[in-house]
Amino acid sequence: MTLQRGELQEDKLKDISQGGIYTICCFVSDCPCERKTSPCPRGFFSLFIQAVNGIELAKRYNAPYYVDFGNHKYLYTDPTKAEQNFWNYYFEKTGVESYNLNNAKFVRNSLYEVYPFRIWSRRHFLKMYHSVVSQLKFSETLEKHFDEKRLLYESHKILGVQIRRTDHGQEVEQVGLNVFLKLIDRKLSKFDYLFVATDDNKVIDLLSQRYGSKLIYNKAVRSSNDEAVHSNLKITNRYELGQEALIDCYCLSLCKHSILIQSNISYAALLFNPKLSYTLLEKAGFMQRLKRKVRFWLDEIRMRVSF
């Protein structure tokens, strides 16, 4: 277990006081991505949660901040766009409107100041929502998509579920599809529709056969094998991959109840809506549950932890 304070150290505070801008990014000196090939291999919501953590940290110190996912090539960097900071594809620039970035001194985060770990606590979700997420400004294009989704989800009672396959089993022990189906069967009669967020075409086919017209899902690129969609570099429209992930996550957050898993998309849905009613499906033993409790307690006293 490695501990490091989730606080800004004296040298960084000094640089910020002298005009520096706290800069949130991956691929920094203590980041394991530097030992891997380009692009940075992390998924969209791993980076999103890092950005939320970093913004909250900067606000705690009243520091100017900048989310800079243009410092390196990421899986969501779109080669067809002049803008290479993919964060700016989806969010309006925040925190630095009055600063000249061309002449700025960037004070980059270290890994464990902001690195995302998932604390499944309603109090934590509420804190991060009010401090950061509620103040994010989406791009005009995304806001239009979200407006359309809100109309649908506010006028119907929708059960949501995230079923991630492909490479997810490398991170945690996957929940069997039969577990999802049994829970959906038990709950669905109380809902108008079932919304599914999934990266697997086979899941769409299975649920379509089982639930017919009650199933709804967003148009998105999905996998037909075990390769993760975000890791498939044959997919050239990287901007749309990020947009599809954001819309799926946002829809999960709008549901009357969502069946979630140990994934960053499920976790981010609760950052978007900390009051979301949800069931967390997992295969967690005593030690895993204990680690999460320890992580939450340490975070409350501004400690970052890595097991």
PDB file of C-alpha atoms in Angstrom:
ATOM      1  CA  MET A   1       0.000   0.000   0.000  1.00  0.00           C
ATOM      2  CA  THR A   2       1.367   3.438  -0.973  1.00  0.00           C
ATOM      3  CA  LEU A   3       0.153   6.658   0.635  1.00  0.00           C
ATOM      4  CA  GLN A   4       0.598  10.197  -0.538  1.00  0.00           C
ATOM      5  CA  ARG A   5      -1.280  13.281   0.547  1.00  0.00           C
ATOM      6  CA  GLY A   6      -3.966  14.500  -1.817  1.00  0.00           C
ATOM      7  CA  GLU A   7      -2.699  18.020  -1.222  1.00  0.00           C
ATOM      8  CA  LEU A   8      -0.584  20.542  -3.095  1.00  0.00           C
ATOM      9  CA  GLN A   9       2.976  20.573  -1.827  1.00  0.00           C
ATOM     10  CA  GLU A  10       4.846  23.734  -0.877  1.00  0.00           C
ATOM     11  CA  ASP A  11       6.876  23.934  -4.088  1.00  0.00           C
ATOM     12  CA  LYS A  12       3.730  23.778  -6.217  1.00  0.00           C
ATOM     13  CA  LEU A  13       1.910  26.318  -4.079  1.00  0.00           C
ATOM     14  CA  LYS A  14       4.882  28.654  -4.472  1.00  0.00           C
ATOM     15  CA  ASP A  15       4.876  28.255  -8.268  1.00  0.00           C
ATOM     16  CA  ILE A  16       1.121  28.879  -8.379  1.00  0.00           C
ATOM     17  CA  SER A  17       1.448  31.999  -6.204  1.00  0.00           C
ATOM     18  CA  GLN A  18       3.984  33.286  -8.741  1.00  0.00           C
ATOM     19  CA  GLY A  19       1.572  32.983 -11.643  1.00  0.00           C
ATOM     20  CA  GLY A  20       1.569  29.267 -12.307  1.00  0.00           C
ATOM     21  CA  ILE A  21      -1.527  27.350 -13.382  1.00  0.00           C
ATOM     22  CA  TYR A  22      -2.304  23.977 -11.830  1.00  0.00           C
ATOM     23  CA  THR A  23      -2.472  21.646 -14.806  1.00  0.00           C
ATOM     24  CA  ILE A  24      -4.377  18.359 -14.775  1.00  0.00           C
ATOM     25  CA  CYS A  25      -3.131  15.675 -17.154  1.00  0.00           C
ATOM     26  CA  CYS A  26      -1.801  12.156 -17.505  1.00  0.00           C
ATOM     27  CA  PHE A  27       1.688  11.218 -18.703  1.00  0.00           C
ATOM     28  CA  VAL A  28       3.541  13.017 -15.911  1.00  0.00           C
ATOM     29  CA  SER A  29       6.822  12.058 -14.241  1.00  0.00           C
ATOM     30  CA  ASP A  30       5.379   9.453 -11.850  1.00  0.00           C
ATOM     31  CA  CYS A  31       2.770   8.100 -14.272  1.00  0.00           C
ATOM     32  CA  PRO A  32       3.186   4.460 -15.396  1.00  0.00           C
ATOM     33  CA  CYS A  33       1.866   5.445 -18.846  1.00  0.00           C
ATOM     34  CA  GLU A  34       5.331   6.818 -19.587  1.00  0.00           C
ATOM     35  CA  ARG A  35       6.606   3.252 -19.687  1.00  0.00           C
ATOM     36  CA  LYS A  36       4.035   2.301 -22.300  1.00  0.00           C
ATOM     37  CA  THR A  37       3.730   3.063 -25.972  1.00  0.00           C
ATOM     38  CA  SER A  38       1.792   6.011 -27.332  1.00  0.00           C
ATOM     39  CA  PRO A  39      -1.081   6.775 -27.042  1.00  0.00           C
ATOM     40  CA  CYS A  40      -1.949   6.891 -23.332  1.00  0.00           C
ATOM     41  CA  PRO A  41      -3.971   3.678 -22.827  1.00  0.00           C
ATOM     42  CA  ARG A  42      -6.483   4.945 -20.261  1.00  0.00           C
ATOM     43  CA  GLY A  43     -10.209   5.030 -20.932  1.00  0.00           C
ATOM     44  CA  PHE A  44     -12.365   8.147 -21.135  1.00  0.00           C
ATOM     45  CA  PHE A  45     -13.885   8.041 -17.670  1.00  0.00           C
ATOM     46  CA  SER A  46     -10.650   7.146 -15.936  1.00  0.00           C
ATOM     47  CA  LEU A  47      -9.365  10.464 -17.267  1.00  0.00           C
ATOM     48  CA  PHE A  48     -12.669  12.247 -16.573  1.00  0.00           C
ATOM     49  CA  ILE A  49     -12.636  11.210 -12.904  1.00  0.00           C
ATOM     50  CA  GLN A  50      -9.012  12.358 -12.667  1.00  0.00           C
ATOM     51  CA  ALA A  51     -10.036  15.745 -14.071  1.00  0.00           C
ATOM     52  CA  VAL A  52     -12.859  16.049 -11.522  1.00  0.00           C
ATOM     53  CA  ASN A  53     -10.450  15.168  -8.690  1.00  0.00           C
ATOM     54  CA  GLY A  54      -7.906  17.681  -9.977  1.00  0.00           C
ATOM     55  CA  ILE A  55     -10.421  20.504 -10.308  1.00  0.00           C
ATOM     56  CA  GLU A  56     -11.689  19.866  -6.768  1.00  0.00           C
ATOM     57  CA  LEU A  57      -8.104  19.958  -5.483  1.00  0.00           C
ATOM     58  CA  ALA A  58      -7.369  23.242  -7.285  1.00  0.00           C
ATOM     59  CA  LYS A  59     -10.568  24.827  -5.972  1.00  0.00           C
ATOM     60  CA  ARG A  60      -9.633  23.826  -2.446  1.00  0.00           C
ATOM     61  CA  TYR A  61      -6.564  26.079  -2.800  1.00  0.00           C
ATOM     62  CA  ASN A  62      -8.282  28.776  -4.899  1.00  0.00           C
ATOM     63  CA  ALA A  63      -5.730  27.973  -7.601  1.00  0.00           C
ATOM     64  CA  PRO A  64      -6.232  28.643 -11.316  1.00  0.00           C
ATOM     65  CA  TYR A  65      -6.403  25.332 -13.148  1.00  0.00           C
ATOM     66  CA  TYR A  66      -6.383  23.912 -16.639  1.00  0.00           C
ATOM     67  CA  VAL A  67      -7.372  20.433 -17.832  1.00  0.00           C
ATOM     68  CA  ASP A  68      -4.681  19.615 -20.380  1.00  0.00           C
ATOM     69  CA  PHE A  69      -5.266  16.366 -22.237  1.00  0.00           C
ATOM     70  CA  GLY A  70      -3.316  17.843 -25.095  1.00  0.00           C
ATOM     71  CA  ASN A  71       0.110  17.330 -23.480  1.00  0.00           C
ATOM     72  CA  HIS A  72       0.371  13.904 -25.113  1.00  0.00           C
ATOM     73  CA  LYS A  73      -1.573  11.710 -27.522  1.00  0.00           C
ATOM     74  CA  TYR A  74      -4.569  10.044 -25.880  1.00  0.00           C
ATOM     75  CA  LEU A  75      -7.029   7.465 -27.198  1.00  0.00           C
ATOM     76  CA  TYR A  76      -9.570  10.272 -27.663  1.00  0.00           C
ATOM     77  CA  THR A  77      -7.246  12.663 -29.464  1.00  0.00           C
ATOM     78  CA  ASP A  78      -8.892  13.130 -32.856  1.00  0.00           C
ATOM     79  CA  PRO A  79      -6.287  13.512 -35.651  1.00  0.00           C
ATOM     80  CA  THR A  80      -8.809  15.334 -37.853  1.00  0.00           C
ATOM     81  CA  LYS A  81      -9.164  18.229 -35.397  1.00  0.00           C
ATOM     82  CA  ALA A  82      -6.839  21.196 -34.997  1.00  0.00           C
ATOM     83  CA  GLU A  83      -7.561  21.127 -31.259  1.00  0.00           C
ATOM     84  CA  GLN A  84      -5.538  18.312 -29.714  1.00  0.00           C
ATOM     85  CA  ASN A  85      -6.753  18.737 -26.119  1.00  0.00           C
ATOM     86  CA  PHE A  86      -9.659  16.318 -26.275  1.00  0.00           C
ATOM     87  CA  TRP A  87     -11.190  17.716 -23.056  1.00  0.00           C
ATOM     88  CA  ASN A  88     -12.072  20.835 -25.044  1.00  0.00           C
ATOM     89  CA  TYR A  89     -14.105  18.771 -27.531  1.00  0.00           C
ATOM     90  CA  TYR A  90     -16.754  18.192 -24.878  1.00  0.00           C
ATOM     91  CA  PHE A  91     -16.377  20.893 -22.232  1.00  0.00           C
ATOM     92  CA  GLU A  92     -16.080  24.648 -22.363  1.00  0.00           C
ATOM     93  CA  LYS A  93     -12.802  25.896 -20.938  1.00  0.00           C
ATOM     94  CA  THR A  94     -13.144  26.470 -17.207  1.00  0.00           C
ATOM     95  CA  GLY A  95     -10.905  28.015 -14.609  1.00  0.00           C
ATOM     96  CA  VAL A  96      -8.575  29.826 -17.005  1.00  0.00           C
ATOM     97  CA  GLU A  97     -10.738  32.238 -18.977  1.00  0.00           C
ATOM     98  CA  SER A  98      -8.729  35.264 -17.844  1.00  0.00           C
ATOM     99  CA  TYR A  99      -5.282  33.700 -18.290  1.00  0.00           C
ATOM    100  CA  ASN A 100      -2.958  33.711 -21.286  1.00  0.00           C
ATOM    101  CA  LEU A 101      -2.107  30.042 -21.746  1.00  0.00           C
ATOM    102  CA  ASN A 102       0.542  30.799 -24.362  1.00  0.00           C
ATOM    103  CA  ASN A 103       2.792  32.353 -21.715  1.00  0.00           C
ATOM    104  CA  ALA A 104       1.611  30.338 -18.730  1.00  0.00           C
ATOM    105  CA  LYS A 105       3.777  28.401 -16.316  1.00  0.00           C
ATOM    106  CA  PHE A 106       2.135  24.982 -16.038  1.00  0.00           C
ATOM    107  CA  VAL A 107       2.353  23.321 -12.622  1.00  0.00           C
ATOM    108  CA  ARG A 108       1.512  19.733 -13.517  1.00  0.00           C
ATOM    109  CA  ASN A 109      -0.248  17.375 -11.161  1.00  0.00           C
ATOM    110  CA  SER A 110       1.544  14.342  -9.806  1.00  0.00           C
ATOM    111  CA  LEU A 111      -0.113  10.964 -10.187  1.00  0.00           C
ATOM    112  CA  TYR A 112      -1.487  10.391  -6.691  1.00  0.00           C
ATOM    113  CA  GLU A 113      -2.726  13.964  -6.212  1.00  0.00           C
ATOM    114  CA  VAL A 114      -5.527  13.268  -8.634  1.00  0.00           C
ATOM    115  CA  TYR A 115      -5.377   9.652  -9.793  1.00  0.00           C
ATOM    116  CA  PRO A 116      -8.920   8.252  -9.769  1.00  0.00           C
ATOM    117  CA  PHE A 117     -10.011   5.667  -7.292  1.00  0.00           C
ATOM    118  CA  ARG A 118     -13.650   4.857  -6.785  1.00  0.00           C
ATOM    119  CA  ILE A 119     -15.171   5.656  -3.391  1.00  0.00           C
ATOM    120  CA  TRP A 120     -18.758   4.373  -3.430  1.00  0.00           C
ATOM    121  CA  SER A 121     -20.130   6.834  -0.903  1.00  0.00           C
ATOM    122  CA  ARG A 122     -23.177   9.052  -1.356  1.00  0.00           C
ATOM    123  CA  ARG A 123     -21.503  11.774   0.674  1.00  0.00           C
ATOM    124  CA  HIS A 124     -18.456  11.694  -1.607  1.00  0.00           C
ATOM    125  CA  PHE A 125     -20.608  11.855  -4.763  1.00  0.00           C
ATOM    126  CA  LEU A 126     -22.542  14.834  -3.381  1.00  0.00           C
ATOM    127  CA  LYS A 127     -19.315  16.653  -2.480  1.00  0.00           C
ATOM    128  CA  MET A 128     -17.776  16.181  -5.924  1.00  0.00           C
ATOM    129  CA  TYR A 129     -21.027  17.032  -7.697  1.00  0.00           C
ATOM    130  CA  HIS A 130     -21.569  20.334  -5.896  1.00  0.00           C
ATOM    131  CA  SER A 131     -17.907  21.332  -5.997  1.00  0.00           C
ATOM    132  CA  VAL A 132     -17.116  20.388  -9.598  1.00  0.00           C
ATOM    133  CA  VAL A 133     -19.503  18.423 -11.794  1.00  0.00           C
ATOM    134  CA  SER A 134     -22.533  20.701 -11.470  1.00  0.00           C
ATOM    135  CA  GLN A 135     -20.365  23.588 -12.690  1.00  0.00           C
ATOM    136  CA  LEU A 136     -18.941  21.895 -15.778  1.00  0.00           C
ATOM    137  CA  LYS A 137     -20.100  23.526 -18.999  1.00  0.00           C
ATOM    138  CA  PHE A 138     -20.711  21.117 -21.842  1.00  0.00           C
ATOM    139  CA  SER A 139     -20.140  21.963 -25.478  1.00  0.00           C
ATOM    140  CA  GLU A 140     -23.147  23.240 -27.384  1.00  0.00           C
ATOM    141  CA  THR A 141     -23.354  19.981 -29.369  1.00  0.00           C
ATOM    142  CA  LEU A 142     -23.331  17.809 -26.244  1.00  0.00           C
ATOM    143  CA  GLU A 143     -25.837  20.031 -24.463  1.00  0.00           C
ATOM    144  CA  LYS A 144     -28.288  19.533 -27.327  1.00  0.00           C
ATOM    145  CA  HIS A 145     -27.908  15.755 -27.037  1.00  0.00           C
ATOM    146  CA  PHE A 146     -28.434  15.949 -23.285  1.00  0.00           C
ATOM    147  CA  ASP A 147     -31.545  18.117 -23.679  1.00  0.00           C
ATOM    148  CA  GLU A 148     -33.086  15.494 -25.963  1.00  0.00           C
ATOM    149  CA  LYS A 149     -32.271  12.704 -23.510  1.00  0.00           C
ATOM    150  CA  ARG A 150     -33.699  14.625 -20.559  1.00  0.00           C
ATOM    151  CA  LEU A 151     -37.047  14.983 -22.350  1.00  0.00           C
ATOM    152  CA  LEU A 152     -37.278  11.229 -22.862  1.00  0.00           C
ATOM    153  CA  TYR A 153     -36.049  10.169 -19.423  1.00  0.00           C
ATOM    154  CA  GLU A 154     -38.147  12.696 -17.499  1.00  0.00           C
ATOM    155  CA  SER A 155     -41.338  11.586 -19.262  1.00  0.00           C
ATOM    156  CA  HIS A 156     -40.822   7.830 -18.763  1.00  0.00           C
ATOM    157  CA  LYS A 157     -39.835   5.496 -15.965  1.00  0.00           C
ATOM    158  CA  ILE A 158     -36.644   3.885 -17.235  1.00  0.00           C
ATOM    159  CA  LEU A 159     -34.501   1.158 -15.697  1.00  0.00           C
ATOM    160  CA  GLY A 160     -30.837   1.518 -16.623  1.00  0.00           C
ATOM    161  CA  VAL A 161     -28.083  -1.070 -16.705  1.00  0.00           C
ATOM    162  CA  GLN A 162     -24.428  -1.036 -17.652  1.00  0.00           C
ATOM    163  CA  ILE A 163     -23.113  -4.344 -18.970  1.00  0.00           C
ATOM    164  CA  ARG A 164     -19.455  -4.062 -19.869  1.00  0.00           C
ATOM    165  CA  ARG A 165     -17.696  -7.022 -21.457  1.00  0.00           C
ATOM    166  CA  THR A 166     -14.556  -6.995 -23.698  1.00  0.00           C
ATOM    167  CA  ASP A 167     -11.513  -6.261 -21.502  1.00  0.00           C
ATOM    168  CA  HIS A 168     -13.403  -5.541 -18.279  1.00  0.00           C
ATOM    169  CA  GLY A 169     -12.600  -8.978 -16.921  1.00  0.00           C
ATOM    170  CA  GLN A 170      -8.925  -7.944 -16.769  1.00  0.00           C
ATOM    171  CA  GLU A 171      -9.805  -5.337 -14.130  1.00  0.00           C
ATOM    172  CA  VAL A 172     -12.364  -7.138 -11.955  1.00  0.00           C
ATOM    173  CA  GLU A 173     -14.102 -10.495 -11.884  1.00  0.00           C
ATOM    174  CA  GLN A 174     -16.982 -10.022 -14.304  1.00  0.00           C
ATOM    175  CA  VAL A 175     -20.569 -10.434 -13.171  1.00  0.00           C
ATOM    176  CA  GLY A 176     -22.219 -13.205 -15.180  1.00  0.00           C
ATOM    177  CA  LEU A 177     -24.881 -12.238 -17.704  1.00  0.00           C
ATOM    178  CA  ASN A 178     -27.363 -14.500 -15.919  1.00  0.00           C
ATOM    179  CA  VAL A 179     -27.037 -12.296 -12.819  1.00  0.00           C
ATOM    180  CA  PHE A 180     -27.966  -9.203 -14.854  1.00  0.00           C
ATOM    181  CA  LEU A 181     -30.888 -10.989 -16.508  1.00  0.00           C
ATOM    182  CA  LYS A 182     -32.353 -12.265 -13.238  1.00  0.00           C
ATOM    183  CA  LEU A 183     -32.213  -8.793 -11.689  1.00  0.00           C
ATOM    184  CA  ILE A 184     -33.666  -7.110 -14.778  1.00  0.00           C
ATOM    185  CA  ASP A 185     -36.475  -9.681 -14.943  1.00  0.00           C
ATOM    186  CA  ARG A 186     -37.329  -8.984 -11.323  1.00  0.00           C
ATOM    187  CA  LYS A 187     -37.423  -5.198 -11.730  1.00  0.00           C
ATOM    188  CA  LEU A 188     -38.524  -4.461 -15.286  1.00  0.00           C
ATOM    189  CA  SER A 189     -42.293  -4.819 -14.786  1.00  0.00           C
ATOM    190  CA  LYS A 190     -42.222  -1.592 -12.765  1.00  0.00           C
ATOM    191  CA  PHE A 191     -40.583   0.378 -15.601  1.00  0.00           C
ATOM    192  CA  ASP A 192     -41.567   1.592 -19.070  1.00  0.00           C
ATOM    193  CA  TYR A 193     -38.234   0.861 -20.712  1.00  0.00           C
ATOM    194  CA  LEU A 194     -34.863  -0.753 -20.148  1.00  0.00           C
ATOM    195  CA  PHE A 195     -31.844   1.329 -21.158  1.00  0.00           C
ATOM    196  CA  VAL A 196     -28.569  -0.523 -21.652  1.00  0.00           C
ATOM    197  CA  ALA A 197     -25.082   0.954 -21.888  1.00  0.00           C
ATOM    198  CA  THR A 198     -22.746  -1.700 -23.250  1.00  0.00           C
ATOM    199  CA  ASP A 199     -19.607  -2.062 -25.322  1.00  0.00           C
ATOM    200  CA  ASP A 200     -20.670  -5.459 -26.739  1.00  0.00           C
ATOM    201  CA  ASN A 201     -22.897  -6.089 -29.770  1.00  0.00           C
ATOM    202  CA  LYS A 202     -23.720  -9.572 -28.457  1.00  0.00           C
ATOM    203  CA  VAL A 203     -25.307  -8.024 -25.363  1.00  0.00           C
ATOM    204  CA  ILE A 204     -27.524  -5.839 -27.539  1.00  0.00           C
ATOM    205  CA  ASP A 205     -28.628  -8.901 -29.538  1.00  0.00           C
ATOM    206  CA  LEU A 206     -29.382 -10.894 -26.380  1.00  0.00           C
ATOM    207  CA  LEU A 207     -31.382  -8.156 -24.683  1.00  0.00           C
ATOM    208  CA  SER A 208     -33.255  -7.317 -27.905  1.00  0.00           C
ATOM    209  CA  GLN A 209     -34.427 -10.907 -28.192  1.00  0.00           C
ATOM    210  CA  ARG A 210     -35.400 -11.063 -24.537  1.00  0.00           C
ATOM    211  CA  TYR A 211     -37.046  -7.656 -23.983  1.00  0.00           C
ATOM    212  CA  GLY A 212     -38.093  -6.552 -27.465  1.00  0.00           C
ATOM    213  CA  SER A 213     -39.591  -3.056 -27.701  1.00  0.00           C
ATOM    214  CA  LYS A 214     -38.922  -2.317 -24.019  1.00  0.00           C
ATOM    215  CA  LEU A 215     -35.188  -2.114 -24.761  1.00  0.00           C
ATOM    216  CA  ILE A 216     -33.610   1.207 -25.692  1.00  0.00           C
ATOM    217  CA  TYR A 217     -29.956   2.006 -26.346  1.00  0.00           C
ATOM    218  CA  ASN A 218     -27.903   4.740 -27.948  1.00  0.00           C
ATOM    219  CA  LYS A 219     -26.262   4.525 -31.329  1.00  0.00           C
ATOM    220  CA  ALA A 220     -22.613   3.755 -30.628  1.00  0.00           C
ATOM    221  CA  VAL A 221     -19.595   1.839 -31.876  1.00  0.00           C
ATOM    222  CA  ARG A 222     -19.485  -1.525 -30.094  1.00  0.00           C
ATOM    223  CA  SER A 223     -17.235  -4.556 -30.166  1.00  0.00           C
ATOM    224  CA  SER A 224     -18.018  -7.932 -31.703  1.00  0.00           C
ATOM    225  CA  ASN A 225     -15.026  -9.610 -30.030  1.00  0.00           C
ATOM    226  CA  ASP A 226     -13.059  -9.197 -26.819  1.00  0.00           C
ATOM    227  CA  GLU A 227     -11.208  -6.058 -27.944  1.00  0.00           C
ATOM    228  CA  ALA A 228     -12.134  -2.918 -26.034  1.00  0.00           C
ATOM    229  CA  VAL A 229     -13.662  -0.275 -28.287  1.00  0.00           C
ATOM    230  CA  HIS A 230     -11.490   2.555 -26.980  1.00  0.00           C
ATOM    231  CA  SER A 231      -8.323   0.512 -27.625  1.00  0.00           C
ATOM    232  CA  ASN A 232      -9.223  -0.267 -31.241  1.00  0.00           C
ATOM    233  CA  LEU A 233      -7.079   2.185 -33.210  1.00  0.00           C
ATOM    234  CA  LYS A 234      -8.794   1.152 -36.459  1.00  0.00           C
ATOM    235  CA  ILE A 235     -11.677   3.357 -35.329  1.00  0.00           C
ATOM    236  CA  THR A 236     -10.654   6.714 -36.722  1.00  0.00           C
ATOM    237  CA  ASN A 237     -13.332   9.026 -35.301  1.00  0.00           C
ATOM    238  CA  ARG A 238     -11.951   9.366 -31.786  1.00  0.00           C
ATOM    239  CA  TYR A 239     -14.140  12.385 -31.004  1.00  0.00           C
ATOM    240  CA  GLU A 240     -17.314  10.341 -31.476  1.00  0.00           C
ATOM    241  CA  LEU A 241     -16.019   7.584 -29.193  1.00  0.00           C
ATOM    242  CA  GLY A 242     -15.751  10.050 -26.326  1.00  0.00           C
ATOM    243  CA  GLN A 243     -19.110  11.613 -27.121  1.00  0.00           C
ATOM    244  CA  GLU A 244     -20.827   8.213 -27.198  1.00  0.00           C
ATOM    245  CA  ALA A 245     -19.325   7.314 -23.823  1.00  0.00           C
ATOM    246  CA  LEU A 246     -20.499  10.596 -22.303  1.00  0.00           C
ATOM    247  CA  ILE A 247     -24.048  10.205 -23.628  1.00  0.00           C
ATOM    248  CA  ASP A 248     -24.321   6.619 -22.363  1.00  0.00           C
ATOM    249  CA  CYS A 249     -23.070   7.674 -18.941  1.00  0.00           C
ATOM    250  CA  TYR A 250     -25.429  10.636 -18.807  1.00  0.00           C
ATOM    251  CA  CYS A 251     -28.389   8.415 -19.715  1.00  0.00           C
ATOM    252  CA  LEU A 252     -27.508   6.030 -16.871  1.00  0.00           C
ATOM    253  CA  SER A 253     -27.595   9.014 -14.533  1.00  0.00           C
ATOM    254  CA  LEU A 254     -31.082  10.009 -15.742  1.00  0.00           C
ATOM    255  CA  CYS A 255     -32.720   6.635 -15.105  1.00  0.00           C
ATOM    256  CA  LYS A 256     -35.151   6.156 -12.230  1.00  0.00           C
ATOM    257  CA  HIS A 257     -32.957   3.258 -11.109  1.00  0.00           C
ATOM    258  CA  SER A 258     -29.709   1.938 -12.578  1.00  0.00           C
ATOM    259  CA  ILE A 259     -27.941  -1.391 -12.231  1.00  0.00           C
ATOM    260  CA  LEU A 260     -24.253  -0.505 -12.053  1.00  0.00           C
ATOM    261  CA  ILE A 261     -20.948  -2.355 -11.979  1.00  0.00           C
ATOM    262  CA  GLN A 262     -17.393  -1.696 -10.822  1.00  0.00           C
ATOM    263  CA  SER A 263     -16.513   0.537 -13.763  1.00  0.00           C
ATOM    264  CA  ASN A 264     -15.615   4.161 -14.336  1.00  0.00           C
ATOM    265  CA  ILE A 265     -18.734   4.800 -16.449  1.00  0.00           C
ATOM    266  CA  SER A 266     -21.001   3.527 -13.674  1.00  0.00           C
ATOM    267  CA  TYR A 267     -19.075   5.591 -11.146  1.00  0.00           C
ATOM    268  CA  ALA A 268     -19.250   8.743 -13.275  1.00  0.00           C
ATOM    269  CA  ALA A 269     -23.035   8.331 -13.604  1.00  0.00           C
ATOM    270  CA  LEU A 270     -23.194   8.930  -9.846  1.00  0.00           C
ATOM    271  CA  LEU A 271     -20.989  11.994 -10.204  1.00  0.00           C
ATOM    272  CA  PHE A 272     -23.522  13.359 -12.704  1.00  0.00           C
ATOM    273  CA  ASN A 273     -26.427  12.447 -10.416  1.00  0.00           C
ATOM    274  CA  PRO A 274     -25.384  11.720  -6.811  1.00  0.00           C
ATOM    275  CA  LYS A 275     -29.012  11.055  -5.844  1.00  0.00           C
ATOM    276  CA  LEU A 276     -29.417   8.277  -8.414  1.00  0.00           C
ATOM    277  CA  SER A 277     -31.131   5.157  -7.068  1.00  0.00           C
ATOM    278  CA  TYR A 278     -28.857   2.254  -7.948  1.00  0.00           C
ATOM    279  CA  THR A 279     -27.896  -1.357  -7.384  1.00  0.00           C
ATOM    280  CA  LEU A 280     -24.174  -2.140  -7.512  1.00  0.00           C
ATOM    281  CA  LEU A 281     -23.442  -5.588  -8.873  1.00  0.00           C
ATOM    282  CA  GLU A 282     -20.034  -6.857  -7.901  1.00  0.00           C
ATOM    283  CA  LYS A 283     -18.087  -9.825  -6.705  1.00  0.00           C
ATOM    284  CA  ALA A 284     -16.261  -8.226  -3.825  1.00  0.00           C
ATOM    285  CA  GLY A 285     -14.838 -10.129  -0.892  1.00  0.00           C
ATOM    286  CA  PHE A 286     -14.279  -8.839   2.606  1.00  0.00           C
ATOM    287  CA  MET A 287     -10.822  -7.405   1.855  1.00  0.00           C
ATOM    288  CA  GLN A 288     -12.056  -5.477  -1.190  1.00  0.00           C
ATOM    289  CA  ARG A 289     -14.886  -3.934   0.818  1.00  0.00           C
ATOM    290  CA  LEU A 290     -12.473  -3.094   3.628  1.00  0.00           C
ATOM    291  CA  LYS A 291     -10.058  -1.407   1.201  1.00  0.00           C
ATOM    292  CA  ARG A 292     -12.853   0.805  -0.141  1.00  0.00           C
ATOM    293  CA  LYS A 293     -13.781   1.865   3.400  1.00  0.00           C
ATOM    294  CA  VAL A 294     -10.148   2.669   4.149  1.00  0.00           C
ATOM    295  CA  ARG A 295      -9.878   4.651   0.912  1.00  0.00           C
ATOM    296  CA  PHE A 296     -12.939   6.701   1.804  1.00  0.00           C
ATOM    297  CA  TRP A 297     -11.671   7.449   5.310  1.00  0.00           C
ATOM    298  CA  LEU A 298      -8.251   8.469   4.002  1.00  0.00           C
ATOM    299  CA  ASP A 299      -9.791  10.676   1.338  1.00  0.00           C
ATOM    300  CA  GLU A 300     -11.779  12.481   4.014  1.00  0.00           C
ATOM    301  CA  ILE A 301      -8.500  13.472   5.678  1.00  0.00           C
ATOM    302  CA  ARG A 302      -6.915  14.379   2.325  1.00  0.00           C
ATOM    303  CA  MET A 303      -4.851  11.249   1.822  1.00  0.00           C
ATOM    304  CA  ARG A 304      -4.490   9.477  -1.502  1.00  0.00           C
ATOM    305  CA  VAL A 305      -4.054   5.740  -1.374  1.00  0.00           C
ATOM    306  CA  SER A 306      -2.927   3.098  -3.825  1.00  0.00           C
ATOM    307  CA  PHE A 307      -3.234  -0.610  -3.025  1.00  0.00           C
TER     308      PHE A 307
END
